């Protein structure tokens, strides 16, 4: 693994020597990564590298075989998914999962439960300012939204829970480039206001444009940890993505 860069800021999230298995099959083999305060970090890697598994392990959605996860110095290794959310880590899952039979506004209200068990309507206005496309559709059923709008709703549902770290797992999945740009721009704007971002993305060029720091994964391991500029210049990234025929440019990507 190459780690050349020195990074400013306090460590917010620290994952150390993480191993995760599905049954007997271990798919994450001693992975370490961190996110610092105010940072936009991207995890890159081919399909099946284990990116979502790592995010799920951080969020407490899959069990860890071994290793540690800490956040703001607090050990979360044994914490439940609920406790992890309450400590300030919110994950937007892969595949724009929102409640299809609820309205946009009700989906957002569910997002507020992360902070307040009874929900908090006072958070809606700020979210509508951030996502005017949702304000226009607040009473529409989520199922009536386009895929891009549903993904924006999924991101907004995470943001309204007021995380300190927002995990976005492939927000681009199958969406038009303009929607991807919109989501990554909003993430960057939130990051500039102090929210740390941990993004999983296959659209390498778009992701590196927004991220400060990148971890490159191959089959359950981190093989490079560098600033976005450094990793973009190196040939390892190209080898990992192009070696097996995986497209690197956004034009060609899935
Ligand atoms: N629920 C599961 N049960 C068994 N194996 C799983 C499960 N989820 C993922 N895997 C396997 O674990 C490995 C890592 O999968 P993971 O979904 O974490 O990869 P990924 O990097 O997120 O891939 P993608 O880019 O396709 O989303 C793959 O070999 C996958 O087949
Ligand atoms: Mg995945």
JSON list of N, CA, C and O in Angstrom, two decimals, residues 209-252:
[
{"chain": "A", "resi": 209, "resn": "UNK", "atom": "N", "xyz": [-12.58, 14.80, -8.89]},
{"chain": "A", "resi": 209, "resn": "UNK", "atom": "CA", "xyz": [-12.76, 16.25, -9.03]},
{"chain": "A", "resi": 209, "resn": "UNK", "atom": "C", "xyz": [-13.26, 16.86, -7.72]},
{"chain": "A", "resi": 209, "resn": "UNK", "atom": "O", "xyz": [-12.92, 17.99, -7.38]},
{"chain": "A", "resi": 210, "resn": "UNK", "atom": "N", "xyz": [-14.04, 16.11, -6.98]},
{"chain": "A", "resi": 210, "resn": "UNK", "atom": "CA", "xyz": [-14.65, 16.64, -5.75]},
{"chain": "A", "resi": 210, "resn": "UNK", "atom": "C", "xyz": [-13.89, 16.24, -4.49]},
{"chain": "A", "resi": 210, "resn": "UNK", "atom": "O", "xyz": [-13.88, 16.98, -3.51]},
{"chain": "A", "resi": 211, "resn": "UNK", "atom": "N", "xyz": [-13.29, 15.05, -4.49]},
{"chain": "A", "resi": 211, "resn": "UNK", "atom": "CA", "xyz": [-12.69, 14.52, -3.26]},
{"chain": "A", "resi": 211, "resn": "UNK", "atom": "C", "xyz": [-11.33, 15.14, -3.00]},
{"chain": "A", "resi": 211, "resn": "UNK", "atom": "O", "xyz": [-10.62, 15.53, -3.93]},
{"chain": "A", "resi": 212, "resn": "UNK", "atom": "N", "xyz": [-10.96, 15.22, -1.71]},
{"chain": "A", "resi": 212, "resn": "UNK", "atom": "CA", "xyz": [-9.62, 15.64, -1.33]},
{"chain": "A", "resi": 212, "resn": "UNK", "atom": "C", "xyz": [-8.66, 14.46, -1.32]},
{"chain": "A", "resi": 212, "resn": "UNK", "atom": "O", "xyz": [-7.50, 14.58, -1.66]},
{"chain": "A", "resi": 213, "resn": "UNK", "atom": "N", "xyz": [-9.17, 13.33, -0.87]},
{"chain": "A", "resi": 213, "resn": "UNK", "atom": "CA", "xyz": [-8.29, 12.19, -0.61]},
{"chain": "A", "resi": 213, "resn": "UNK", "atom": "C", "xyz": [-8.98, 10.93, -1.10]},
{"chain": "A", "resi": 213, "resn": "UNK", "atom": "O", "xyz": [-10.21, 10.83, -1.09]},
{"chain": "A", "resi": 214, "resn": "UNK", "atom": "N", "xyz": [-8.17, 9.97, -1.54]},
{"chain": "A", "resi": 214, "resn": "UNK", "atom": "CA", "xyz": [-8.75, 8.76, -2.14]},
{"chain": "A", "resi": 214, "resn": "UNK", "atom": "C", "xyz": [-8.09, 7.50, -1.59]},
{"chain": "A", "resi": 214, "resn": "UNK", "atom": "O", "xyz": [-6.87, 7.46, -1.38]},
{"chain": "A", "resi": 215, "resn": "UNK", "atom": "N", "xyz": [-8.91, 6.49, -1.35]},
{"chain": "A", "resi": 215, "resn": "UNK", "atom": "CA", "xyz": [-8.42, 5.15, -1.05]},
{"chain": "A", "resi": 215, "resn": "UNK", "atom": "C", "xyz": [-8.81, 4.27, -2.23]},
{"chain": "A", "resi": 215, "resn": "UNK", "atom": "O", "xyz": [-9.96, 4.30, -2.67]},
{"chain": "A", "resi": 216, "resn": "UNK", "atom": "N", "xyz": [-7.84, 3.50, -2.70]},
{"chain": "A", "resi": 216, "resn": "UNK", "atom": "CA", "xyz": [-8.11, 2.59, -3.82]},
{"chain": "A", "resi": 216, "resn": "UNK", "atom": "C", "xyz": [-8.12, 1.17, -3.26]},
{"chain": "A", "resi": 216, "resn": "UNK", "atom": "O", "xyz": [-7.18, 0.74, -2.59]},
{"chain": "A", "resi": 217, "resn": "UNK", "atom": "N", "xyz": [-9.23, 0.46, -3.52]},
{"chain": "A", "resi": 217, "resn": "UNK", "atom": "CA", "xyz": [-9.38, -0.91, -3.01]},
{"chain": "A", "resi": 217, "resn": "UNK", "atom": "C", "xyz": [-9.26, -1.92, -4.12]},
{"chain": "A", "resi": 217, "resn": "UNK", "atom": "O", "xyz": [-9.73, -1.70, -5.23]},
{"chain": "A", "resi": 218, "resn": "UNK", "atom": "N", "xyz": [-8.64, -3.03, -3.77]},
{"chain": "A", "resi": 218, "resn": "UNK", "atom": "CA", "xyz": [-8.63, -4.20, -4.65]},
{"chain": "A", "resi": 218, "resn": "UNK", "atom": "C", "xyz": [-8.88, -5.42, -3.79]},
{"chain": "A", "resi": 218, "resn": "UNK", "atom": "O", "xyz": [-8.19, -5.60, -2.77]},
{"chain": "A", "resi": 219, "resn": "UNK", "atom": "N", "xyz": [-9.86, -6.23, -4.18]},
{"chain": "A", "resi": 219, "resn": "UNK", "atom": "CA", "xyz": [-10.23, -7.46, -3.45]},
{"chain": "A", "resi": 219, "resn": "UNK", "atom": "C", "xyz": [-10.02, -7.38, -1.93]},
{"chain": "A", "resi": 219, "resn": "UNK", "atom": "O", "xyz": [-9.23, -8.12, -1.35]},
{"chain": "A", "resi": 220, "resn": "UNK", "atom": "N", "xyz": [-10.77, -6.47, -1.33]},
{"chain": "A", "resi": 220, "resn": "UNK", "atom": "CA", "xyz": [-10.84, -6.43, 0.12]},
{"chain": "A", "resi": 220, "resn": "UNK", "atom": "C", "xyz": [-9.67, -5.77, 0.83]},
{"chain": "A", "resi": 220, "resn": "UNK", "atom": "O", "xyz": [-9.56, -5.85, 2.05]},
{"chain": "A", "resi": 221, "resn": "UNK", "atom": "N", "xyz": [-8.81, -5.11, 0.05]},
{"chain": "A", "resi": 221, "resn": "UNK", "atom": "CA", "xyz": [-7.65, -4.43, 0.66]},
{"chain": "A", "resi": 221, "resn": "UNK", "atom": "C", "xyz": [-7.50, -3.04, 0.08]},
{"chain": "A", "resi": 221, "resn": "UNK", "atom": "O", "xyz": [-7.87, -2.81, -1.08]},
{"chain": "A", "resi": 222, "resn": "UNK", "atom": "N", "xyz": [-6.89, -2.14, 0.87]},
{"chain": "A", "resi": 222, "resn": "UNK", "atom": "CA", "xyz": [-6.52, -0.83, 0.34]},
{"chain": "A", "resi": 222, "resn": "UNK", "atom": "C", "xyz": [-5.15, -0.98, -0.31]},
{"chain": "A", "resi": 222, "resn": "UNK", "atom": "O", "xyz": [-4.21, -1.45, 0.32]},
{"chain": "A", "resi": 223, "resn": "UNK", "atom": "N", "xyz": [-5.06, -0.60, -1.58]},
{"chain": "A", "resi": 223, "resn": "UNK", "atom": "CA", "xyz": [-3.77, -0.71, -2.28]},
{"chain": "A", "resi": 223, "resn": "UNK", "atom": "C", "xyz": [-3.12, 0.65, -2.49]},
{"chain": "A", "resi": 223, "resn": "UNK", "atom": "O", "xyz": [-1.94, 0.73, -2.86]},
{"chain": "A", "resi": 224, "resn": "UNK", "atom": "N", "xyz": [-3.87, 1.72, -2.30]},
{"chain": "A", "resi": 224, "resn": "UNK", "atom": "CA", "xyz": [-3.27, 3.06, -2.37]},
{"chain": "A", "resi": 224, "resn": "UNK", "atom": "C", "xyz": [-4.11, 4.02, -1.56]},
{"chain": "A", "resi": 224, "resn": "UNK", "atom": "O", "xyz": [-5.34, 3.91, -1.52]},
{"chain": "A", "resi": 225, "resn": "UNK", "atom": "N", "xyz": [-3.43, 4.95, -0.90]},
{"chain": "A", "resi": 225, "resn": "UNK", "atom": "CA", "xyz": [-4.11, 6.00, -0.11]},
{"chain": "A", "resi": 225, "resn": "UNK", "atom": "C", "xyz": [-3.36, 7.29, -0.40]},
{"chain": "A", "resi": 225, "resn": "UNK", "atom": "O", "xyz": [-2.24, 7.47, 0.07]},
{"chain": "A", "resi": 226, "resn": "UNK", "atom": "N", "xyz": [-3.95, 8.12, -1.22]},
{"chain": "A", "resi": 226, "resn": "UNK", "atom": "CA", "xyz": [-3.24, 9.32, -1.68]},
{"chain": "A", "resi": 226, "resn": "UNK", "atom": "C", "xyz": [-4.23, 10.46, -1.88]},
{"chain": "A", "resi": 226, "resn": "UNK", "atom": "O", "xyz": [-5.43, 10.23, -1.99]},
{"chain": "A", "resi": 227, "resn": "UNK", "atom": "N", "xyz": [-3.67, 11.67, -1.98]},
{"chain": "A", "resi": 227, "resn": "UNK", "atom": "CA", "xyz": [-4.55, 12.79, -2.33]},
{"chain": "A", "resi": 227, "resn": "UNK", "atom": "C", "xyz": [-5.15, 12.53, -3.70]},
{"chain": "A", "resi": 227, "resn": "UNK", "atom": "O", "xyz": [-4.59, 11.78, -4.51]},
{"chain": "A", "resi": 228, "resn": "UNK", "atom": "N", "xyz": [-6.29, 13.17, -3.97]},
{"chain": "A", "resi": 228, "resn": "UNK", "atom": "CA", "xyz": [-6.95, 12.96, -5.26]},
{"chain": "A", "resi": 228, "resn": "UNK", "atom": "C", "xyz": [-6.03, 13.31, -6.42]},
{"chain": "A", "resi": 228, "resn": "UNK", "atom": "O", "xyz": [-6.00, 12.61, -7.44]},
{"chain": "A", "resi": 229, "resn": "UNK", "atom": "N", "xyz": [-5.25, 14.38, -6.25]},
{"chain": "A", "resi": 229, "resn": "UNK", "atom": "CA", "xyz": [-4.35, 14.80, -7.32]},
{"chain": "A", "resi": 229, "resn": "UNK", "atom": "C", "xyz": [-3.27, 13.73, -7.56]},
{"chain": "A", "resi": 229, "resn": "UNK", "atom": "O", "xyz": [-3.00, 13.36, -8.70]},
{"chain": "A", "resi": 230, "resn": "UNK", "atom": "N", "xyz": [-2.70, 13.22, -6.47]},
{"chain": "A", "resi": 230, "resn": "UNK", "atom": "CA", "xyz": [-1.64, 12.21, -6.61]},
{"chain": "A", "resi": 230, "resn": "UNK", "atom": "C", "xyz": [-2.16, 10.93, -7.24]},
{"chain": "A", "resi": 230, "resn": "UNK", "atom": "O", "xyz": [-1.53, 10.37, -8.14]},
{"chain": "A", "resi": 231, "resn": "UNK", "atom": "N", "xyz": [-3.29, 10.47, -6.75]},
{"chain": "A", "resi": 231, "resn": "UNK", "atom": "CA", "xyz": [-3.80, 9.18, -7.25]},
{"chain": "A", "resi": 231, "resn": "UNK", "atom": "C", "xyz": [-4.20, 9.30, -8.72]},
{"chain": "A", "resi": 231, "resn": "UNK", "atom": "O", "xyz": [-4.03, 8.36, -9.49]},
{"chain": "A", "resi": 232, "resn": "UNK", "atom": "N", "xyz": [-4.68, 10.48, -9.09]},
{"chain": "A", "resi": 232, "resn": "UNK", "atom": "CA", "xyz": [-5.05, 10.70, -10.49]},
{"chain": "A", "resi": 232, "resn": "UNK", "atom": "C", "xyz": [-3.85, 10.69, -11.43]},
{"chain": "A", "resi": 232, "resn": "UNK", "atom": "O", "xyz": [-3.97, 10.33, -12.59]},
{"chain": "A", "resi": 233, "resn": "UNK", "atom": "N", "xyz": [-2.70, 11.08, -10.89]},
{"chain": "A", "resi": 233, "resn": "UNK", "atom": "CA", "xyz": [-1.48, 11.11, -11.71]},
{"chain": "A", "resi": 233, "resn": "UNK", "atom": "C", "xyz": [-0.82, 9.74, -11.84]},
{"chain": "A", "resi": 233, "resn": "UNK", "atom": "O", "xyz": [-0.15, 9.46, -12.81]},
{"chain": "A", "resi": 234, "resn": "UNK", "atom": "N", "xyz": [-1.03, 8.89, -10.81]},
{"chain": "A", "resi": 234, "resn": "UNK", "atom": "CA", "xyz": [-0.31, 7.62, -10.78]},
{"chain": "A", "resi": 234, "resn": "UNK", "atom": "C", "xyz": [-0.89, 6.61, -11.75]},
{"chain": "A", "resi": 234, "resn": "UNK", "atom": "O", "xyz": [-2.00, 6.78, -12.25]},
{"chain": "A", "resi": 235, "resn": "UNK", "atom": "N", "xyz": [-0.13, 5.55, -12.00]},
{"chain": "A", "resi": 235, "resn": "UNK", "atom": "CA", "xyz": [-0.64, 4.56, -12.95]},
{"chain": "A", "resi": 235, "resn": "UNK", "atom": "C", "xyz": [-1.37, 3.41, -12.28]},
{"chain": "A", "resi": 235, "resn": "UNK", "atom": "O", "xyz": [-2.03, 2.62, -12.93]},
{"chain": "A", "resi": 236, "resn": "UNK", "atom": "N", "xyz": [-1.29, 3.33, -10.93]},
{"chain": "A", "resi": 236, "resn": "UNK", "atom": "CA", "xyz": [-1.95, 2.22, -10.23]},
{"chain": "A", "resi": 236, "resn": "UNK", "atom": "C", "xyz": [-3.47, 2.26, -10.46]},
{"chain": "A", "resi": 236, "resn": "UNK", "atom": "O", "xyz": [-4.10, 1.24, -10.73]},
{"chain": "A", "resi": 237, "resn": "UNK", "atom": "N", "xyz": [-4.02, 3.46, -10.37]},
{"chain": "A", "resi": 237, "resn": "UNK", "atom": "CA", "xyz": [-5.45, 3.64, -10.58]},
{"chain": "A", "resi": 237, "resn": "UNK", "atom": "C", "xyz": [-5.87, 3.10, -11.95]},
{"chain": "A", "resi": 237, "resn": "UNK", "atom": "O", "xyz": [-6.84, 2.36, -12.09]},
{"chain": "A", "resi": 238, "resn": "UNK", "atom": "N", "xyz": [-5.08, 3.47, -12.94]},
{"chain": "A", "resi": 238, "resn": "UNK", "atom": "CA", "xyz": [-5.39, 3.03, -14.31]},
{"chain": "A", "resi": 238, "resn": "UNK", "atom": "C", "xyz": [-5.25, 1.52, -14.42]},
{"chain": "A", "resi": 238, "resn": "UNK", "atom": "O", "xyz": [-6.06, 0.87, -15.05]},
{"chain": "A", "resi": 239, "resn": "UNK", "atom": "N", "xyz": [-4.21, 0.98, -13.76]},
{"chain": "A", "resi": 239, "resn": "UNK", "atom": "CA", "xyz": [-4.01, -0.48, -13.80]},
{"chain": "A", "resi": 239, "resn": "UNK", "atom": "C", "xyz": [-5.18, -1.20, -13.16]},
{"chain": "A", "resi": 239, "resn": "UNK", "atom": "O", "xyz": [-5.69, -2.17, -13.71]},
{"chain": "A", "resi": 240, "resn": "UNK", "atom": "N", "xyz": [-5.63, -0.70, -12.00]},
{"chain": "A", "resi": 240, "resn": "UNK", "atom": "CA", "xyz": [-6.71, -1.37, -11.29]},
{"chain": "A", "resi": 240, "resn": "UNK", "atom": "C", "xyz": [-7.99, -1.34, -12.13]},
{"chain": "A", "resi": 240, "resn": "UNK", "atom": "O", "xyz": [-8.68, -2.34, -12.26]},
{"chain": "A", "resi": 241, "resn": "UNK", "atom": "N", "xyz": [-8.26, -0.19, -12.73]},
{"chain": "A", "resi": 241, "resn": "UNK", "atom": "CA", "xyz": [-9.52, -0.09, -13.46]},
{"chain": "A", "resi": 241, "resn": "UNK", "atom": "C", "xyz": [-9.44, -0.63, -14.89]},
{"chain": "A", "resi": 241, "resn": "UNK", "atom": "O", "xyz": [-10.38, -1.21, -15.38]},
{"chain": "A", "resi": 242, "resn": "UNK", "atom": "N", "xyz": [-8.29, -0.44, -15.50]},
{"chain": "A", "resi": 242, "resn": "UNK", "atom": "CA", "xyz": [-8.19, -0.85, -16.90]},
{"chain": "A", "resi": 242, "resn": "UNK", "atom": "C", "xyz": [-7.65, -2.26, -17.05]},
{"chain": "A", "resi": 242, "resn": "UNK", "atom": "O", "xyz": [-7.92, -2.93, -18.03]},
{"chain": "A", "resi": 243, "resn": "UNK", "atom": "N", "xyz": [-6.92, -2.71, -16.02]},
{"chain": "A", "resi": 243, "resn": "UNK", "atom": "CA", "xyz": [-6.27, -4.03, -16.08]},
{"chain": "A", "resi": 243, "resn": "UNK", "atom": "C", "xyz": [-7.26, -5.13, -16.41]},
{"chain": "A", "resi": 243, "resn": "UNK", "atom": "O", "xyz": [-7.00, -6.01, -17.22]},
{"chain": "A", "resi": 244, "resn": "UNK", "atom": "N", "xyz": [-8.45, -5.06, -15.77]},
{"chain": "A", "resi": 244, "resn": "UNK", "atom": "CA", "xyz": [-9.44, -6.11, -16.01]},
{"chain": "A", "resi": 244, "resn": "UNK", "atom": "C", "xyz": [-10.51, -5.66, -16.98]},
{"chain": "A", "resi": 244, "resn": "UNK", "atom": "O", "xyz": [-11.57, -6.24, -17.04]},
{"chain": "A", "resi": 245, "resn": "UNK", "atom": "N", "xyz": [-10.26, -4.57, -17.67]},
{"chain": "A", "resi": 245, "resn": "UNK", "atom": "CA", "xyz": [-11.22, -4.10, -18.65]},
{"chain": "A", "resi": 245, "resn": "UNK", "atom": "C", "xyz": [-12.28, -3.17, -18.06]},
{"chain": "A", "resi": 245, "resn": "UNK", "atom": "O", "xyz": [-13.23, -2.81, -18.73]},
{"chain": "A", "resi": 246, "resn": "UNK", "atom": "N", "xyz": [-12.13, -2.79, -16.80]},
{"chain": "A", "resi": 246, "resn": "UNK", "atom": "CA", "xyz": [-13.13, -1.90, -16.19]},
{"chain": "A", "resi": 246, "resn": "UNK", "atom": "C", "xyz": [-12.94, -0.48, -16.71]},
{"chain": "A", "resi": 246, "resn": "UNK", "atom": "O", "xyz": [-11.84, 0.04, -16.70]},
{"chain": "A", "resi": 247, "resn": "UNK", "atom": "N", "xyz": [-13.99, 0.15, -17.20]},
{"chain": "A", "resi": 247, "resn": "UNK", "atom": "CA", "xyz": [-13.82, 1.50, -17.72]},
{"chain": "A", "resi": 247, "resn": "UNK", "atom": "C", "xyz": [-13.46, 2.51, -16.64]},
{"chain": "A", "resi": 247, "resn": "UNK", "atom": "O", "xyz": [-13.92, 2.38, -15.51]},
{"chain": "A", "resi": 248, "resn": "UNK", "atom": "N", "xyz": [-12.64, 3.46, -17.01]},
{"chain": "A", "resi": 248, "resn": "UNK", "atom": "CA", "xyz": [-12.27, 4.47, -16.03]},
{"chain": "A", "resi": 248, "resn": "UNK", "atom": "C", "xyz": [-12.99, 5.78, -16.27]},
{"chain": "A", "resi": 248, "resn": "UNK", "atom": "O", "xyz": [-13.33, 6.49, -15.35]},
{"chain": "A", "resi": 249, "resn": "UNK", "atom": "N", "xyz": [-13.24, 6.11, -17.52]},
{"chain": "A", "resi": 249, "resn": "UNK", "atom": "CA", "xyz": [-13.82, 7.42, -17.76]},
{"chain": "A", "resi": 249, "resn": "UNK", "atom": "C", "xyz": [-15.32, 7.37, -17.55]},
{"chain": "A", "resi": 249, "resn": "UNK", "atom": "O", "xyz": [-15.95, 6.34, -17.68]},
{"chain": "A", "resi": 250, "resn": "UNK", "atom": "N", "xyz": [-15.86, 8.54, -17.21]},
{"chain": "A", "resi": 250, "resn": "UNK", "atom": "CA", "xyz": [-17.29, 8.59, -16.95]},
{"chain": "A", "resi": 250, "resn": "UNK", "atom": "C", "xyz": [-18.10, 8.31, -18.22]},
{"chain": "A", "resi": 250, "resn": "UNK", "atom": "O", "xyz": [-19.21, 7.85, -18.15]},
{"chain": "A", "resi": 251, "resn": "UNK", "atom": "N", "xyz": [-17.50, 8.59, -19.36]},
{"chain": "A", "resi": 251, "resn": "UNK", "atom": "CA", "xyz": [-18.19, 8.32, -20.61]},
{"chain": "A", "resi": 251, "resn": "UNK", "atom": "C", "xyz": [-18.50, 6.83, -20.74]},
{"chain": "A", "resi": 251, "resn": "UNK", "atom": "O", "xyz": [-19.55, 6.44, -21.21]},
{"chain": "A", "resi": 252, "resn": "UNK", "atom": "N", "xyz": [-17.51, 6.04, -20.29]},
{"chain": "A", "resi": 252, "resn": "UNK", "atom": "CA", "xyz": [-17.65, 4.61, -20.52]},
{"chain": "A", "resi": 252, "resn": "UNK", "atom": "C", "xyz": [-18.22, 3.86, -19.34]},
{"chain": "A", "resi": 252, "resn": "UNK", "atom": "O", "xyz": [-18.62, 2.72, -19.46]}
]
